[in-house]
Amino acid sequence: MDLTAIVVLLLVLLVLIILARMSVRIVRQYEQGVLFRLGRVAGVRMPGLRFIIPVVDRLHLVSLRIVTMPIQSQGIITQDNVSVDISAVAYYRIVDAVKSVVAIENVAAAINQIAQTTLRKVVGRHSLDQTLSETERINSDIREILDALTFAWGVEVTLVELKDIQLPDGMKRAMARQAEAEREKRAKIIAAEGESIAAAALGDASDTMMAHPLALQLRNLQSLVEIAVDKNSTVVFPAPLMSTIGELSAFLARENQAAQAHNAGAASATPIKAA
């Protein structure tokens, strides 16, 4: 063989190796391959080792994994004319590889743009209080709208979450004052309820003491014991205690007089024996 034949043989071998390399494709487990043959969709290739016709076929790999897409902060005016900045995050995955390639040019950029506009539209229909307290419903509304819009692209939106809500400084101060006023209102209501319950309990106690006068005296003595615990040098006697002590003294005096009269009567009634 002359030199020319050797060179031609080497070139043919090189071309065959290149064509063999171009005909082998590996589709990973989390991917699907959309096969285009002469510009037309020829089918979907599942994970594994796949062979294509060089130059004629082109295999476009599509990832089926869930994609985390941050939605950048949007300046939104709520229904009650309050300007807020809201950012969110969306999770989506491709469920139809052919639609995601054929129906739209750049599915990730399209979902990002439609998510921003949907976020502004949904939040703009709610007041500030609803935006802060009903985030679950807002998340669900945004996800349902995005899922309906992206269905034609072969995409399923699995989750949307509001990530951060930035309020103006003036609104933050107003909300802080409102929260403080709410706390003061609850504290006053609780204190009033406590006073009402205490008054009812005191009324029941006064009824019991009226039925049992000695109960008041025992309570006063208990108060003296509590005062004595603090080692005070001054003891203050309540006015009801002084009147009770006076009544007790009068009662004891009457009892003594009655006992003396009884003893005198008993002595006079005793007969005297004759000597």
Short mmCIF file of C-alpha atoms in Angstrom, two decimals:
data_model
loop_
_atom_site.label_atom_id
_atom_site.label_comp_id
_atom_site.label_asym_id
_atom_site.label_seq_id
_atom_site.Cartn_x
_atom_site.Cartn_y
_atom_site.Cartn_z
CA MET A 1 0.00 0.00 0.00
CA ASP A 2 1.29 3.39 -0.90
CA LEU A 3 1.21 6.39 1.38
CA THR A 4 -1.94 7.83 -0.16
CA ALA A 5 -3.94 4.67 0.54
CA ILE A 6 -2.74 4.65 4.15
CA VAL A 7 -3.79 8.27 4.66
CA VAL A 8 -7.19 7.61 3.11
CA LEU A 9 -7.69 4.57 5.32
CA LEU A 10 -6.78 6.56 8.42
CA LEU A 11 -9.18 9.32 7.44
CA VAL A 12 -11.98 6.82 6.91
CA LEU A 13 -11.31 5.25 10.31
CA LEU A 14 -11.28 8.68 11.93
CA VAL A 15 -14.60 9.58 10.30
CA LEU A 16 -16.13 6.26 11.42
CA ILE A 17 -14.95 6.85 14.99
CA ILE A 18 -16.41 10.35 14.98
CA LEU A 19 -19.71 9.12 13.56
CA ALA A 20 -19.84 6.31 16.12
CA ARG A 21 -19.21 8.79 18.88
CA MET A 22 -21.94 11.07 17.55
CA SER A 23 -24.42 8.21 17.35
CA VAL A 24 -24.14 7.26 21.03
CA ARG A 25 -26.09 9.21 23.62
CA ILE A 26 -26.59 8.55 27.34
CA VAL A 27 -29.88 9.65 28.88
CA ARG A 28 -29.61 9.93 32.66
CA GLN A 29 -32.23 8.61 35.06
CA TYR A 30 -33.78 12.04 35.76
CA GLU A 31 -33.93 12.98 32.05
CA GLN A 32 -35.88 12.22 28.93
CA GLY A 33 -34.61 12.73 25.40
CA VAL A 34 -36.74 14.33 22.69
CA LEU A 35 -35.55 12.98 19.35
CA PHE A 36 -35.73 15.24 16.28
CA ARG A 37 -35.21 13.58 12.90
CA LEU A 38 -34.72 16.01 10.06
CA GLY A 39 -36.39 18.67 12.22
CA ARG A 40 -39.48 16.65 13.16
CA VAL A 41 -40.21 15.00 16.50
CA ALA A 42 -39.52 11.30 16.15
CA GLY A 43 -40.29 10.26 19.70
CA VAL A 44 -39.06 10.31 23.27
CA ARG A 45 -36.02 8.35 24.43
CA MET A 46 -36.09 7.01 27.99
CA PRO A 47 -33.04 6.80 30.33
CA GLY A 48 -30.21 4.55 29.26
CA LEU A 49 -27.80 4.10 26.34
CA ARG A 50 -29.40 5.36 23.12
CA PHE A 51 -28.26 5.40 19.51
CA ILE A 52 -29.13 8.05 16.95
CA ILE A 53 -28.32 8.64 13.30
CA PRO A 54 -25.52 11.21 13.09
CA VAL A 55 -26.32 14.45 11.26
CA VAL A 56 -29.90 13.30 10.64
CA ASP A 57 -31.02 13.03 14.30
CA ARG A 58 -30.68 15.44 17.18
CA LEU A 59 -31.47 14.39 20.77
CA HIS A 60 -32.60 17.17 23.10
CA LEU A 61 -32.26 16.20 26.80
CA VAL A 62 -34.95 17.47 29.20
CA SER A 63 -34.55 17.29 32.98
CA LEU A 64 -37.61 16.05 34.90
CA ARG A 65 -36.38 17.08 38.35
CA ILE A 66 -38.22 19.67 40.47
CA VAL A 67 -36.80 23.13 39.84
CA THR A 68 -36.63 25.79 42.58
CA MET A 69 -37.32 29.19 41.05
CA PRO A 70 -37.06 32.34 43.19
CA ILE A 71 -39.50 35.10 42.27
CA GLN A 72 -37.73 38.40 42.73
CA SER A 73 -39.24 41.11 44.94
CA GLN A 74 -42.20 42.87 43.34
CA GLY A 75 -43.52 46.32 44.24
CA ILE A 76 -47.25 45.77 44.70
CA ILE A 77 -50.10 48.08 45.72
CA THR A 78 -52.70 46.23 47.76
CA GLN A 79 -56.45 46.70 47.55
CA ASP A 80 -56.35 49.26 50.39
CA ASN A 81 -53.62 51.30 48.59
CA VAL A 82 -50.62 50.18 50.65
CA SER A 83 -47.33 49.72 48.80
CA VAL A 84 -45.47 46.53 49.73
CA ASP A 85 -42.53 44.60 48.34
CA ILE A 86 -43.16 40.85 48.16
CA SER A 87 -40.84 38.06 47.06
CA ALA A 88 -41.76 34.42 46.66
CA VAL A 89 -40.43 31.04 45.57
CA ALA A 90 -42.01 28.55 43.17
CA TYR A 91 -41.36 24.86 42.60
CA TYR A 92 -42.18 23.25 39.27
CA ARG A 93 -41.26 20.21 37.19
CA ILE A 94 -41.62 19.17 33.57
CA VAL A 95 -44.14 16.38 33.03
CA ASP A 96 -44.25 16.40 29.22
CA ALA A 97 -40.81 16.65 27.62
CA VAL A 98 -42.12 17.16 24.08
CA LYS A 99 -44.38 20.10 25.00
CA SER A 100 -41.64 21.78 27.05
CA VAL A 101 -39.39 21.78 23.96
CA VAL A 102 -41.87 22.34 21.13
CA ALA A 103 -44.55 24.58 22.70
CA ILE A 104 -42.20 27.22 24.13
CA GLU A 105 -38.65 28.35 23.52
CA ASN A 106 -37.35 28.89 27.08
CA VAL A 107 -39.67 27.33 29.62
CA ALA A 108 -37.73 28.52 32.70
CA ALA A 109 -37.74 32.18 31.63
CA ALA A 110 -41.42 31.99 30.67
CA ILE A 111 -42.43 30.57 34.04
CA ASN A 112 -40.38 33.21 35.85
CA GLN A 113 -42.10 36.05 34.00
CA ILE A 114 -45.62 34.65 34.36
CA ALA A 115 -45.00 34.00 38.06
CA GLN A 116 -44.07 37.66 38.64
CA THR A 117 -47.17 38.99 36.90
CA THR A 118 -49.41 36.46 38.67
CA LEU A 119 -47.95 37.42 42.04
CA ARG A 120 -48.72 41.10 41.44
CA LYS A 121 -52.23 40.33 40.19
CA VAL A 122 -53.23 38.04 43.06
CA VAL A 123 -51.77 40.15 45.89
CA GLY A 124 -53.28 43.30 44.37
CA ARG A 125 -56.76 41.83 44.92
CA HIS A 126 -56.22 41.57 48.69
CA SER A 127 -55.90 44.14 51.45
CA LEU A 128 -52.78 44.38 53.59
CA ASP A 129 -54.37 42.54 56.52
CA GLN A 130 -55.47 39.74 54.21
CA THR A 131 -52.01 39.53 52.67
CA LEU A 132 -50.42 39.14 56.09
CA SER A 133 -52.98 36.75 57.56
CA GLU A 134 -54.13 34.69 54.57
CA THR A 135 -50.82 33.70 52.99
CA GLU A 136 -51.91 30.08 52.59
CA ARG A 137 -54.89 31.06 50.44
CA ILE A 138 -52.78 33.47 48.39
CA ASN A 139 -50.16 30.76 47.83
CA SER A 140 -52.86 28.36 46.68
CA ASP A 141 -54.40 30.92 44.30
CA ILE A 142 -51.03 31.71 42.70
CA ARG A 143 -50.21 28.02 42.29
CA GLU A 144 -53.57 27.23 40.68
CA ILE A 145 -53.22 30.12 38.19
CA LEU A 146 -49.65 29.18 37.27
CA ASP A 147 -50.54 25.50 36.96
CA ALA A 148 -53.39 26.31 34.57
CA LEU A 149 -51.21 28.60 32.45
CA THR A 150 -48.21 26.27 32.25
CA PHE A 151 -50.19 23.09 31.52
CA ALA A 152 -49.91 23.76 27.78
CA TRP A 153 -46.11 23.90 28.18
CA GLY A 154 -45.93 20.46 29.79
CA VAL A 155 -45.07 21.92 33.20
CA GLU A 156 -46.64 21.25 36.59
CA VAL A 157 -46.29 23.88 39.34
CA THR A 158 -46.15 21.94 42.60
CA LEU A 159 -45.77 24.71 45.19
CA VAL A 160 -45.69 28.50 45.57
CA GLU A 161 -44.76 30.23 48.83
CA LEU A 162 -44.55 33.92 49.74
CA LYS A 163 -41.05 34.33 51.09
CA ASP A 164 -40.73 37.91 52.31
CA ILE A 165 -43.11 40.87 52.76
CA GLN A 166 -41.48 44.28 53.17
CA LEU A 167 -43.65 47.08 54.56
CA PRO A 168 -42.98 50.86 54.56
CA ASP A 169 -41.52 52.24 57.79
CA GLY A 170 -44.60 54.36 58.47
CA MET A 171 -46.85 51.33 58.12
CA LYS A 172 -44.61 49.35 60.48
CA ARG A 173 -44.93 52.06 63.14
CA ALA A 174 -48.71 52.24 62.66
CA MET A 175 -49.01 48.46 62.98
CA ALA A 176 -46.85 48.54 66.11
CA ARG A 177 -49.14 51.15 67.67
CA GLN A 178 -52.19 49.11 66.67
CA ALA A 179 -50.71 45.96 68.20
CA GLU A 180 -49.89 47.84 71.40
CA ALA A 181 -53.44 49.21 71.58
CA GLU A 182 -54.83 45.71 71.06
CA ARG A 183 -52.67 44.38 73.90
CA GLU A 184 -53.78 47.20 76.21
CA LYS A 185 -57.43 46.51 75.31
CA ARG A 186 -57.04 42.82 76.09
CA ALA A 187 -55.25 43.64 79.36
CA LYS A 188 -58.06 45.96 80.44
CA ILE A 189 -60.72 43.44 79.49
CA ILE A 190 -58.92 40.71 81.43
CA ALA A 191 -58.52 43.02 84.44
CA ALA A 192 -62.22 43.95 84.30
CA GLU A 193 -63.20 40.29 84.11
CA GLY A 194 -60.97 39.59 87.10
CA GLU A 195 -62.56 42.41 89.07
CA SER A 196 -66.02 41.08 88.20
CA ILE A 197 -65.14 37.57 89.33
CA ALA A 198 -63.49 38.94 92.50
CA ALA A 199 -66.55 41.07 93.28
CA ALA A 200 -68.82 38.06 92.86
CA ALA A 201 -66.58 35.99 95.12
CA LEU A 202 -66.51 38.76 97.74
CA GLY A 203 -70.30 38.96 97.61
CA ASP A 204 -70.54 35.24 98.27
CA ALA A 205 -68.03 35.58 101.10
CA SER A 206 -69.97 38.47 102.66
CA ASP A 207 -73.17 36.40 102.55
CA THR A 208 -71.36 33.57 104.32
CA MET A 209 -69.95 35.93 106.97
CA MET A 210 -73.39 37.43 107.58
CA ALA A 211 -74.74 33.94 108.20
CA HIS A 212 -71.79 33.09 110.45
CA PRO A 213 -70.54 36.19 112.36
CA LEU A 214 -67.57 34.34 113.82
CA ALA A 215 -66.23 33.84 110.28
CA LEU A 216 -65.48 37.56 110.07
CA GLN A 217 -63.57 37.38 113.34
CA LEU A 218 -61.55 34.40 112.09
CA ARG A 219 -60.77 36.29 108.90
CA ASN A 220 -59.58 39.29 110.86
CA LEU A 221 -57.37 37.06 112.99
CA GLN A 222 -55.95 35.53 109.80
CA SER A 223 -55.17 39.04 108.54
CA LEU A 224 -53.29 39.76 111.78
CA VAL A 225 -51.28 36.58 111.32
CA GLU A 226 -50.35 37.64 107.78
CA ILE A 227 -49.32 41.08 109.01
CA ALA A 228 -47.19 39.57 111.76
CA VAL A 229 -45.17 37.59 109.20
CA ASP A 230 -43.59 40.81 107.91
CA LYS A 231 -42.31 41.67 111.44
CA ASN A 232 -44.11 44.99 111.52
CA SER A 233 -43.90 47.02 114.70
CA THR A 234 -47.32 48.62 114.09
CA VAL A 235 -50.48 46.56 114.10
CA VAL A 236 -53.66 48.10 112.71
CA PHE A 237 -56.95 46.62 113.97
CA PRO A 238 -59.81 46.90 111.50
CA ALA A 239 -62.94 48.66 112.73
CA PRO A 240 -65.12 45.54 112.37
CA LEU A 241 -62.67 43.68 114.60
CA MET A 242 -62.98 46.31 117.34
CA SER A 243 -66.76 46.14 117.22
CA THR A 244 -66.59 42.36 117.29
CA ILE A 245 -64.30 42.47 120.31
CA GLY A 246 -66.74 44.82 122.05
CA GLU A 247 -69.64 42.55 121.27
CA LEU A 248 -67.65 39.56 122.50
CA SER A 249 -66.84 41.39 125.77
CA ALA A 250 -70.52 42.28 126.28
CA PHE A 251 -71.47 38.69 125.55
CA LEU A 252 -68.96 37.38 128.12
CA ALA A 253 -70.21 39.95 130.69
CA ARG A 254 -73.79 38.81 130.19
CA GLU A 255 -72.74 35.22 130.50
CA ASN A 256 -70.93 35.98 133.79
CA GLN A 257 -73.93 37.82 135.19
CA ALA A 258 -76.22 34.99 134.21
CA ALA A 259 -73.87 32.47 135.84
CA GLN A 260 -73.69 34.52 139.08
CA ALA A 261 -77.49 34.86 139.21
CA HIS A 262 -77.84 31.15 138.65
CA ASN A 263 -75.40 30.38 141.45
CA ALA A 264 -77.16 32.78 143.87
CA GLY A 265 -80.55 31.27 143.13
CA ALA A 266 -79.20 27.81 143.66
CA ALA A 267 -77.70 28.80 147.05
CA SER A 268 -80.96 30.36 148.31
CA ALA A 269 -82.97 27.33 147.33
CA THR A 270 -80.83 24.95 149.38
CA PRO A 271 -82.66 23.99 152.77
CA ILE A 272 -80.86 24.64 156.12
CA LYS A 273 -80.82 21.63 158.43
CA ALA A 274 -81.70 22.12 162.23
CA ALA A 275 -78.98 21.53 164.65
#
